[in-house]
Coordinates of C-alpha atoms in Angstrom, one line a residue:
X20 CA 56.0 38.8 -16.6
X21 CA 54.5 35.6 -16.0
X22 CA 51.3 36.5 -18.7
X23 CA 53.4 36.6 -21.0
X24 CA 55.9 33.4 -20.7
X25 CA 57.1 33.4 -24.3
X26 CA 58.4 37.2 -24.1
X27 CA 62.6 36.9 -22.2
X28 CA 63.1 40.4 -20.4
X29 CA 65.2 42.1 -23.5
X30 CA 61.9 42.2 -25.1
X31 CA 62.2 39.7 -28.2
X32 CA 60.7 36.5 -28.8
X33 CA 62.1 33.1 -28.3
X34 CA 62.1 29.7 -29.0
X35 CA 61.6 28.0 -25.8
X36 CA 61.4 24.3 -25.2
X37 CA 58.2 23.3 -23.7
X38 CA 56.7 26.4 -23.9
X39 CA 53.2 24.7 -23.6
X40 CA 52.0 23.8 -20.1
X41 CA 48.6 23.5 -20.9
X42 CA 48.9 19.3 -20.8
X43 CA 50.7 19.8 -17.3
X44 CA 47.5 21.8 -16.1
X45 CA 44.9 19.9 -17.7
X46 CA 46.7 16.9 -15.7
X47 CA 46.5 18.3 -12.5
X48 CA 43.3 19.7 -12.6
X49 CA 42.2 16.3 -13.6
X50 CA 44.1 14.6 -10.6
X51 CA 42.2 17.4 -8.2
X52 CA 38.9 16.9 -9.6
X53 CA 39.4 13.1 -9.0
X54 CA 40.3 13.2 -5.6
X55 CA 37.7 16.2 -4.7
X56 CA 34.5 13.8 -6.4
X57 CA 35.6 10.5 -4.5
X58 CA 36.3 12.7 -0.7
X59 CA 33.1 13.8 -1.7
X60 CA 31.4 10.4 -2.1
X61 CA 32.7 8.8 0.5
X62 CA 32.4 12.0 2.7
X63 CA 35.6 12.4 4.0
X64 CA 35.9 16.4 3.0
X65 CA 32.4 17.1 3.8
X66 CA 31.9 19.0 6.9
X67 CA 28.3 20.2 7.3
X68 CA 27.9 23.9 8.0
X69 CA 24.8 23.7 11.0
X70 CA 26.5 21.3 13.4
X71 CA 27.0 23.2 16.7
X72 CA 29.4 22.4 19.1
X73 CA 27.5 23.3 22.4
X74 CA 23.4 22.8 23.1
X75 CA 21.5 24.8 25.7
X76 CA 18.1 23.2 26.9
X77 CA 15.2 24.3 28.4
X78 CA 15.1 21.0 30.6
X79 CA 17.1 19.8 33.7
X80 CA 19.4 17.3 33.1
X81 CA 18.2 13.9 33.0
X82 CA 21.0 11.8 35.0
X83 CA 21.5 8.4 34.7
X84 CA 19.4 5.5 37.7
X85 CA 22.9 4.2 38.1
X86 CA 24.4 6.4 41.3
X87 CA 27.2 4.4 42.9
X88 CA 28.3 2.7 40.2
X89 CA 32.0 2.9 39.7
X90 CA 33.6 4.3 36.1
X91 CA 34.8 1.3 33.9
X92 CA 38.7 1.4 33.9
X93 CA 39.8 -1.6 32.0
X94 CA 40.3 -1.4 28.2
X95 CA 37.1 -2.4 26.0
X96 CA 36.2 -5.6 24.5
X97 CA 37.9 -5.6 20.9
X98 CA 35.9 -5.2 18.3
X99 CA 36.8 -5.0 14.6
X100 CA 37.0 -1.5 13.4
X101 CA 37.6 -2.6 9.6
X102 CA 36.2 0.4 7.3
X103 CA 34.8 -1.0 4.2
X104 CA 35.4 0.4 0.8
X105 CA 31.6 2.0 0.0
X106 CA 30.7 -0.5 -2.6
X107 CA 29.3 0.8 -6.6
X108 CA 25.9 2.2 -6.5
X109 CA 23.1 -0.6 -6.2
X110 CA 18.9 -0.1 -7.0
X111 CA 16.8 -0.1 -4.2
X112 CA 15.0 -3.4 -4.6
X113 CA 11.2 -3.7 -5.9
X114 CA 8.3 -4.0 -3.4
X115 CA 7.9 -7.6 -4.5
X116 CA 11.3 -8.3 -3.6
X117 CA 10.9 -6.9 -0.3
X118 CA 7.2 -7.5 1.0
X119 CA 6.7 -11.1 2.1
X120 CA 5.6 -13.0 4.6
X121 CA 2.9 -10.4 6.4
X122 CA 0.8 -12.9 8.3
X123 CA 1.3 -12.2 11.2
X124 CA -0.6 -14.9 13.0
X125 CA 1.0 -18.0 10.5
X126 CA 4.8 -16.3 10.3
X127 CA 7.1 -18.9 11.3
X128 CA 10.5 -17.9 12.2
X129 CA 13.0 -17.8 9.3
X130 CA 16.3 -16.8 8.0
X131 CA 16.6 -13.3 6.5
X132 CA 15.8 -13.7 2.2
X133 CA 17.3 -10.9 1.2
X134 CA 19.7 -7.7 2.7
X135 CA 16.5 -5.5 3.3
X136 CA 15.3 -8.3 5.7
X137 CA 18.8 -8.7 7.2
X138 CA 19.0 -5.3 7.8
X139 CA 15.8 -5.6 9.8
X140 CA 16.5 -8.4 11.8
X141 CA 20.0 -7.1 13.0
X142 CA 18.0 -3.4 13.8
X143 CA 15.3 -5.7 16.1
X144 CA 18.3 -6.6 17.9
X145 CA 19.8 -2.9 18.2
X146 CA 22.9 -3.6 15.7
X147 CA 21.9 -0.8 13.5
X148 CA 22.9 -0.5 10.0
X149 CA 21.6 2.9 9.6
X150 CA 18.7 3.6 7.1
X151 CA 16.9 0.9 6.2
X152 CA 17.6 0.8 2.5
X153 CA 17.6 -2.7 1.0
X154 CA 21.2 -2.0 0.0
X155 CA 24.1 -3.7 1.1
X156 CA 26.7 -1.2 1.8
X157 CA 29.4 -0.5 4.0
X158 CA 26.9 0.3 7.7
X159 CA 25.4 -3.1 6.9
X160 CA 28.9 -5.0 6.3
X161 CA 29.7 -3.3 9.6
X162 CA 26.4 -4.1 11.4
X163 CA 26.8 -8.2 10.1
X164 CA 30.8 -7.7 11.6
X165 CA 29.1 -6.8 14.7
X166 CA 26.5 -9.1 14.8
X167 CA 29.1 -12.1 13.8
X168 CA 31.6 -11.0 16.7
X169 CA 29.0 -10.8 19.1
X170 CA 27.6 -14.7 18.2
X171 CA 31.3 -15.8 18.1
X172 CA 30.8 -16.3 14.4
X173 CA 33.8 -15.9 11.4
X174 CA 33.6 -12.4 10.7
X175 CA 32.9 -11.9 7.3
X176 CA 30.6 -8.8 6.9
X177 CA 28.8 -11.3 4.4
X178 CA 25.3 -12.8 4.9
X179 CA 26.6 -15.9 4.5
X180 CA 25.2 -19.4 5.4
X181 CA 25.8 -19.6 9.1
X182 CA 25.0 -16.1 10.2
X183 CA 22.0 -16.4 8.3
X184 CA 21.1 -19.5 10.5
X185 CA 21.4 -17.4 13.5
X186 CA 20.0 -13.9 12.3
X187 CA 16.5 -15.1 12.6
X188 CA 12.9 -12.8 11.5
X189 CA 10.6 -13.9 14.3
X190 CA 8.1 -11.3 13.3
X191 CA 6.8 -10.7 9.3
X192 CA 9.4 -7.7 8.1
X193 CA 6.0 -5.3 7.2
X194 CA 3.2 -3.9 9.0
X195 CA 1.2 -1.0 8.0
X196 CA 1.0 2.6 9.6
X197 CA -2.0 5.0 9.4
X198 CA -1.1 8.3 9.4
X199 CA -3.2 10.9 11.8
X200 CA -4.5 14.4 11.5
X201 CA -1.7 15.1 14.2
X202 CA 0.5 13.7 12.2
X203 CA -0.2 16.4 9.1
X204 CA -1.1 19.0 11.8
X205 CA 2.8 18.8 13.2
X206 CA 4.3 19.2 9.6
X207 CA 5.8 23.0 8.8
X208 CA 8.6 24.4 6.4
X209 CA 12.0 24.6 8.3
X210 CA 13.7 28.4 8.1
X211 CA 16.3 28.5 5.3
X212 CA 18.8 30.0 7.9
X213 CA 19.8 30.5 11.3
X214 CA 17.7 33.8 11.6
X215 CA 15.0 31.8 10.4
X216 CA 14.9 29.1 12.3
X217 CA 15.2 30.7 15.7
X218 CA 12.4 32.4 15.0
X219 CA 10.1 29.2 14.6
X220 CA 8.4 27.4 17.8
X221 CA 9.6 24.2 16.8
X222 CA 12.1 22.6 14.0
X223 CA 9.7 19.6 13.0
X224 CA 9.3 17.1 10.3
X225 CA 8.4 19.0 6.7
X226 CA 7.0 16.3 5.0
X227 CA 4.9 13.4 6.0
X228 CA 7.3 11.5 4.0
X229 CA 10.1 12.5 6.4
X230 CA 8.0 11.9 9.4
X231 CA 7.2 8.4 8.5
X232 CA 10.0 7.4 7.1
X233 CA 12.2 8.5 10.2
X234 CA 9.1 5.9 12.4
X235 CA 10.1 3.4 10.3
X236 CA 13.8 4.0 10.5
X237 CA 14.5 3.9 7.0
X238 CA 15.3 5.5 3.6
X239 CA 12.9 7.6 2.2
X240 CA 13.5 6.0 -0.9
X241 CA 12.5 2.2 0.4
X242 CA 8.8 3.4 2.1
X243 CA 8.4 5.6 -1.6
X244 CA 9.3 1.9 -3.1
X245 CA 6.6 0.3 -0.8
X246 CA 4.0 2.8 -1.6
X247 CA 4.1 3.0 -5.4
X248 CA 0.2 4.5 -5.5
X249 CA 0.6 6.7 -2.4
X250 CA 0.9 10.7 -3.7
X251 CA 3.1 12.3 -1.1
X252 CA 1.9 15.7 -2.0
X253 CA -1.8 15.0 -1.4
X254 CA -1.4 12.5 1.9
X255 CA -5.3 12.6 4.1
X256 CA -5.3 11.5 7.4
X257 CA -6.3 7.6 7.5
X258 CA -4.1 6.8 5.0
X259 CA -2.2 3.5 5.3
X260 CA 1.6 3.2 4.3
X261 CA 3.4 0.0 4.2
X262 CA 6.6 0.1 6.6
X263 CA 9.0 -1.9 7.8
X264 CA 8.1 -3.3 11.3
X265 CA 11.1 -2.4 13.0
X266 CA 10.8 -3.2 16.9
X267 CA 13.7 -3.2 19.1
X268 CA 14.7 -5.0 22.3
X269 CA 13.2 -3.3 25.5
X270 CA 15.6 -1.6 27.9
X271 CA 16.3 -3.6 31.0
X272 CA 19.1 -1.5 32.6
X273 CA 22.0 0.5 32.2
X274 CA 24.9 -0.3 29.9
X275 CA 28.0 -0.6 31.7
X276 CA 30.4 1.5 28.7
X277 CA 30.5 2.9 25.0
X278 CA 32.8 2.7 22.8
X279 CA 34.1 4.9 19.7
X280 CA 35.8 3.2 16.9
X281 CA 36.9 6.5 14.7
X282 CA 37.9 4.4 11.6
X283 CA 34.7 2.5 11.3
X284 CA 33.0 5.5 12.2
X285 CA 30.7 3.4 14.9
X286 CA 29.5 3.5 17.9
X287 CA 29.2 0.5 20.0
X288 CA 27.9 -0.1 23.8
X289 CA 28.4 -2.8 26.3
X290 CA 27.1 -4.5 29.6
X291 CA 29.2 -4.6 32.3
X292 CA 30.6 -8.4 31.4
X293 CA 31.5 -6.8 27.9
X294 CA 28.3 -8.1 26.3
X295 CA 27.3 -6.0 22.9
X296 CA 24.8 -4.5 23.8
X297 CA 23.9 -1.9 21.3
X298 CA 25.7 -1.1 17.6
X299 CA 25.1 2.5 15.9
X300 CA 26.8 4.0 12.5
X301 CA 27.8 7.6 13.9
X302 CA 29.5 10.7 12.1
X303 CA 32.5 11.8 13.1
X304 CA 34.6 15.4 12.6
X305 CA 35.6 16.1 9.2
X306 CA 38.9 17.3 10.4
X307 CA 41.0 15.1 12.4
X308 CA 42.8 17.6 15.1
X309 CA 38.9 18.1 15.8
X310 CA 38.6 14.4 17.0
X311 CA 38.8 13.7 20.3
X312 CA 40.7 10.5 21.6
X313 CA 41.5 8.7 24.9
X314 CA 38.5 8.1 28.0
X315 CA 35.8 10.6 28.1
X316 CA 32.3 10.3 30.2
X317 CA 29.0 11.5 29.7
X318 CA 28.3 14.5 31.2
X319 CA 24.9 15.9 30.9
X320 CA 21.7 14.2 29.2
X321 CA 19.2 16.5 27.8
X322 CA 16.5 15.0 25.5
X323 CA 14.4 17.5 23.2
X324 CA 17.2 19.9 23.1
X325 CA 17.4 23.8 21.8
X326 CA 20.4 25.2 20.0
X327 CA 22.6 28.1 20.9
X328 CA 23.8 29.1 17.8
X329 CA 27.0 31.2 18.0
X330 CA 28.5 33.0 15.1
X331 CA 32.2 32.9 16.5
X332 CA 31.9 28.8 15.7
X333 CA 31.2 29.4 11.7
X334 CA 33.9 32.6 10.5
X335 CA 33.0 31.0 7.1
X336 CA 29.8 32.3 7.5
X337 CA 28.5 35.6 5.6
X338 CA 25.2 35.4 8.0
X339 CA 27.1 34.5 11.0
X340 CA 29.4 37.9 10.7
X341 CA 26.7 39.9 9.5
X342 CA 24.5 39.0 12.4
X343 CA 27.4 39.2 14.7
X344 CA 25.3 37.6 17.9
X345 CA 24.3 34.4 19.7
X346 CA 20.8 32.7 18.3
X347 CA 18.3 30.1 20.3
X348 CA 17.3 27.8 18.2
X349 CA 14.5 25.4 19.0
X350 CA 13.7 21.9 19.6
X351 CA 12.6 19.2 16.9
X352 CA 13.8 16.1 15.1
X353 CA 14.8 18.9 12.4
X354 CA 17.1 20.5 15.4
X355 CA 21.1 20.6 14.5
X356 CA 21.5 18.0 17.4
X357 CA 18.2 16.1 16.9
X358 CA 15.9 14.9 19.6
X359 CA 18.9 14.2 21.9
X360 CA 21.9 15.9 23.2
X361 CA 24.4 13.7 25.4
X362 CA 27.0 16.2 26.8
X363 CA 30.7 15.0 27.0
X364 CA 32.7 15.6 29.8
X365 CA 35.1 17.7 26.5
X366 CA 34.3 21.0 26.5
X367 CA 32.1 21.4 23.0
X368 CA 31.7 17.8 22.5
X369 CA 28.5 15.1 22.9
X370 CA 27.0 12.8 21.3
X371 CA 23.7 13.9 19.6
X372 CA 20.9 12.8 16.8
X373 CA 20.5 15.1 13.5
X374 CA 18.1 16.0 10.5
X375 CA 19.7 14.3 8.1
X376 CA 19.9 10.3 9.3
X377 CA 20.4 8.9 5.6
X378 CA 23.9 10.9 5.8
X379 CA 24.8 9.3 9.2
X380 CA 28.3 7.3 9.1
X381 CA 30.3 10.1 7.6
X382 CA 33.4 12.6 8.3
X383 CA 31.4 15.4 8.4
X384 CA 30.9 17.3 11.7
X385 CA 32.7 20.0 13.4
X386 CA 33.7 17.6 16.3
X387 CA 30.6 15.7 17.8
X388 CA 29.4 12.2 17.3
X389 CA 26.2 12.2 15.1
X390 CA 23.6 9.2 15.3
X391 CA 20.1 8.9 13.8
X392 CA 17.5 10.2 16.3
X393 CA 15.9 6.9 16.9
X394 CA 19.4 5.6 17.8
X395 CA 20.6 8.9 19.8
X396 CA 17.2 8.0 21.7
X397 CA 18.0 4.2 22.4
X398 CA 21.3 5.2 23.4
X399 CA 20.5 7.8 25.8
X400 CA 18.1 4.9 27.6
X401 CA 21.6 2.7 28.0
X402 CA 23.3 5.8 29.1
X403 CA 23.8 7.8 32.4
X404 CA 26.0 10.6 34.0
X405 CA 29.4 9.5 34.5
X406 CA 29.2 6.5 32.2
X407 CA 33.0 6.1 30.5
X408 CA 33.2 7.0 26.4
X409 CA 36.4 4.9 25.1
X410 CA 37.2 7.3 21.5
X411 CA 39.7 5.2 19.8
X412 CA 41.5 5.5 15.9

């Protein structure tokens, strides 16, 4: 009947009053199609397919140098949990833009010039803003918010006049790395599925672009930027790239607490006197009823992890049901969880690195908390067994 919605059920044709609903539809699938592209961008429907919910690992445990110390009770230090609107797309900025400075032995100690240098000098004090990119965008707004609170500054998110005055370069913001014939020697193709991969030695980098980009903690797009003549395809061992010289404060001891801010999607840590000690982006689950909430505590530390892949945690999977069975997959910074796994005292949940660090800050896992690998790996320094987790909205 409903094919044919001009014919009436005696069988003859009438004149019926807004017999057209082709406007109607073209509406709504306009409406859908707006919605679905800005979730999209903003990542708030994207849930990535090879995030696992539990880790096996070759290695024992490594459990935190802090026996004896008591679990933090008292609520966290408060820090702003604003979520930023993801500002319009902005260019990378030009080498000459960026490189400046690179005497080492005349640098005097200066104000960031620009938001790639900012960016640096709040990653030298471990308040990441993810990627370095050049681009100010929501994880560096954050990272400034951070950075501001923690220097009892106006919180602005804006490189203004008096956090630049604080937020000093005491270093040039480039140095050079030569890459190594075990650099090119690690470098293989990573299985196009699970069957694939668990049937590798090792998930490591692909590309030597990956490899130093992730060293440098940044974008592959900024080191491409850097090194106009380099050729990618073709790289020799010797070879020098221009990088970021991103060095972070040393490790003296154990952090004291983390903290989870779900809207902001961050994760920050603290000493014991509620000191910021450390500030990470992190992805969170895609689906809400699959984030956890209240105190949790770390668990189990495991760095260089494998993967247990089990089909029962992807039904959406053809491969999953057609292999029907459980799947070791092994270690690398191309690894679902990274080149860290830090177990959760919630059944299924940790905190963890990934392959994909650019994509770090969205709603996209099926319940863990994702960070870079270079920050999963300065976290699990601060961390140890037993240390409290505070998720909050």
């Amino acid at each position: 009947m409903w094919l044919n919605s001009g014919v009436w059920p005696s069988g003859k044709y009438k004149v019926r009053k807004h017999s057209s609903l082709w406007p109607e539809v073209l509406f709504v699938l306009a409406f859908a199609a707006a919605v679905w592209f800005w979730r999209h961008k903003s990542g708030e429907g994207k849930e990535e397919r090879n995030q696992p919910p539990t880790v096996e690992t070759n290695l024992s445990p490594v459990s935190g140098t802090s026996s004896g110390r008591q679990s933090r009770t008292s609520a966290p230090v408060d820090v702003s949990t604003t979520r930023t609107n993801r500002p319009s797309a902005i260019t990378i900025p030009a080498p000459s833009e960026i490189v400046s400075d690179t005497d080492a032995v005349n640098f005097t100690a200066r104000p960031p010039q620009n938001v790639f240098e900012a960016q640096l000098a709040l990653a030298r004090q471990a308040i990441s803003p993810g990627s370095l990119d050049g681009v100010a965008g929501p994880k560096t707004r954050l990272a400034l918010m951070a950075f501001q609170q923690k220097e009892e500054l106006s919180v602005t998110g804006e490189l203004d006049a008096s956090t630049k005055s604080r937020l000093l370069l005491a270093t040039p913001p480039i140095t050079n790395y030569t890459v190594t014939a075990e650099d090119l020697t690690r470098l293989q193709p990573v299985g196009k599925n699970w069957l694939e991969k668990s049937r590798q030695n090792r998930l490591d980098y692909e590309t030597i672009l990956e490899l130093v980009a992730e060293k440098a903690q940044s974008h592959p797009n900024l080191i491409q930027r850097l090194n106009p003549a380099i050729d990618w395809t073709n790289m020799v061992a010797g070879t020098s790239v221009t990088v970021p010289s991103v060095e972070r404060p040393p490790v003296r001891g154990k952090a004291a607490f983390a903290r989870i801010h779900l809207e902001s999607r961050t994760l920050q840590v603290f000493d014991e006197n509620t000191n910021l000690v450390a500030h990470f982006p992190c992805s969170i689950a895609a689906f809400a009823e699959k984030r956890p909430a209240g105190e949790l505590h770390v668990a189990v530390m495991a760095p260089n992890p494998n993967y247990t892949f089990d089909p029962e945690n992807f039904p959406e999977s053809a491969e999953a049901r057609e292999l029907n069975r459980k799947l070791i997959v092994p270690p690398g910074p191309n690894n679902p969880v990274g080149t860290v796994w830090i177990g959760l005292d919630k059944p299924g949940y940790g905190i963890h690195g990934t392959p994909r660090p650019e994509q770090v800050g969205r709603a996209e896992s099926h319940g863990c908390f994702r960070l870079a690998n270079w920050n999963a790996e300065y976290f699990s320094q601060l961390a140890w067994v037993g240390m409290p987790v505070y998720v909050e909205p």
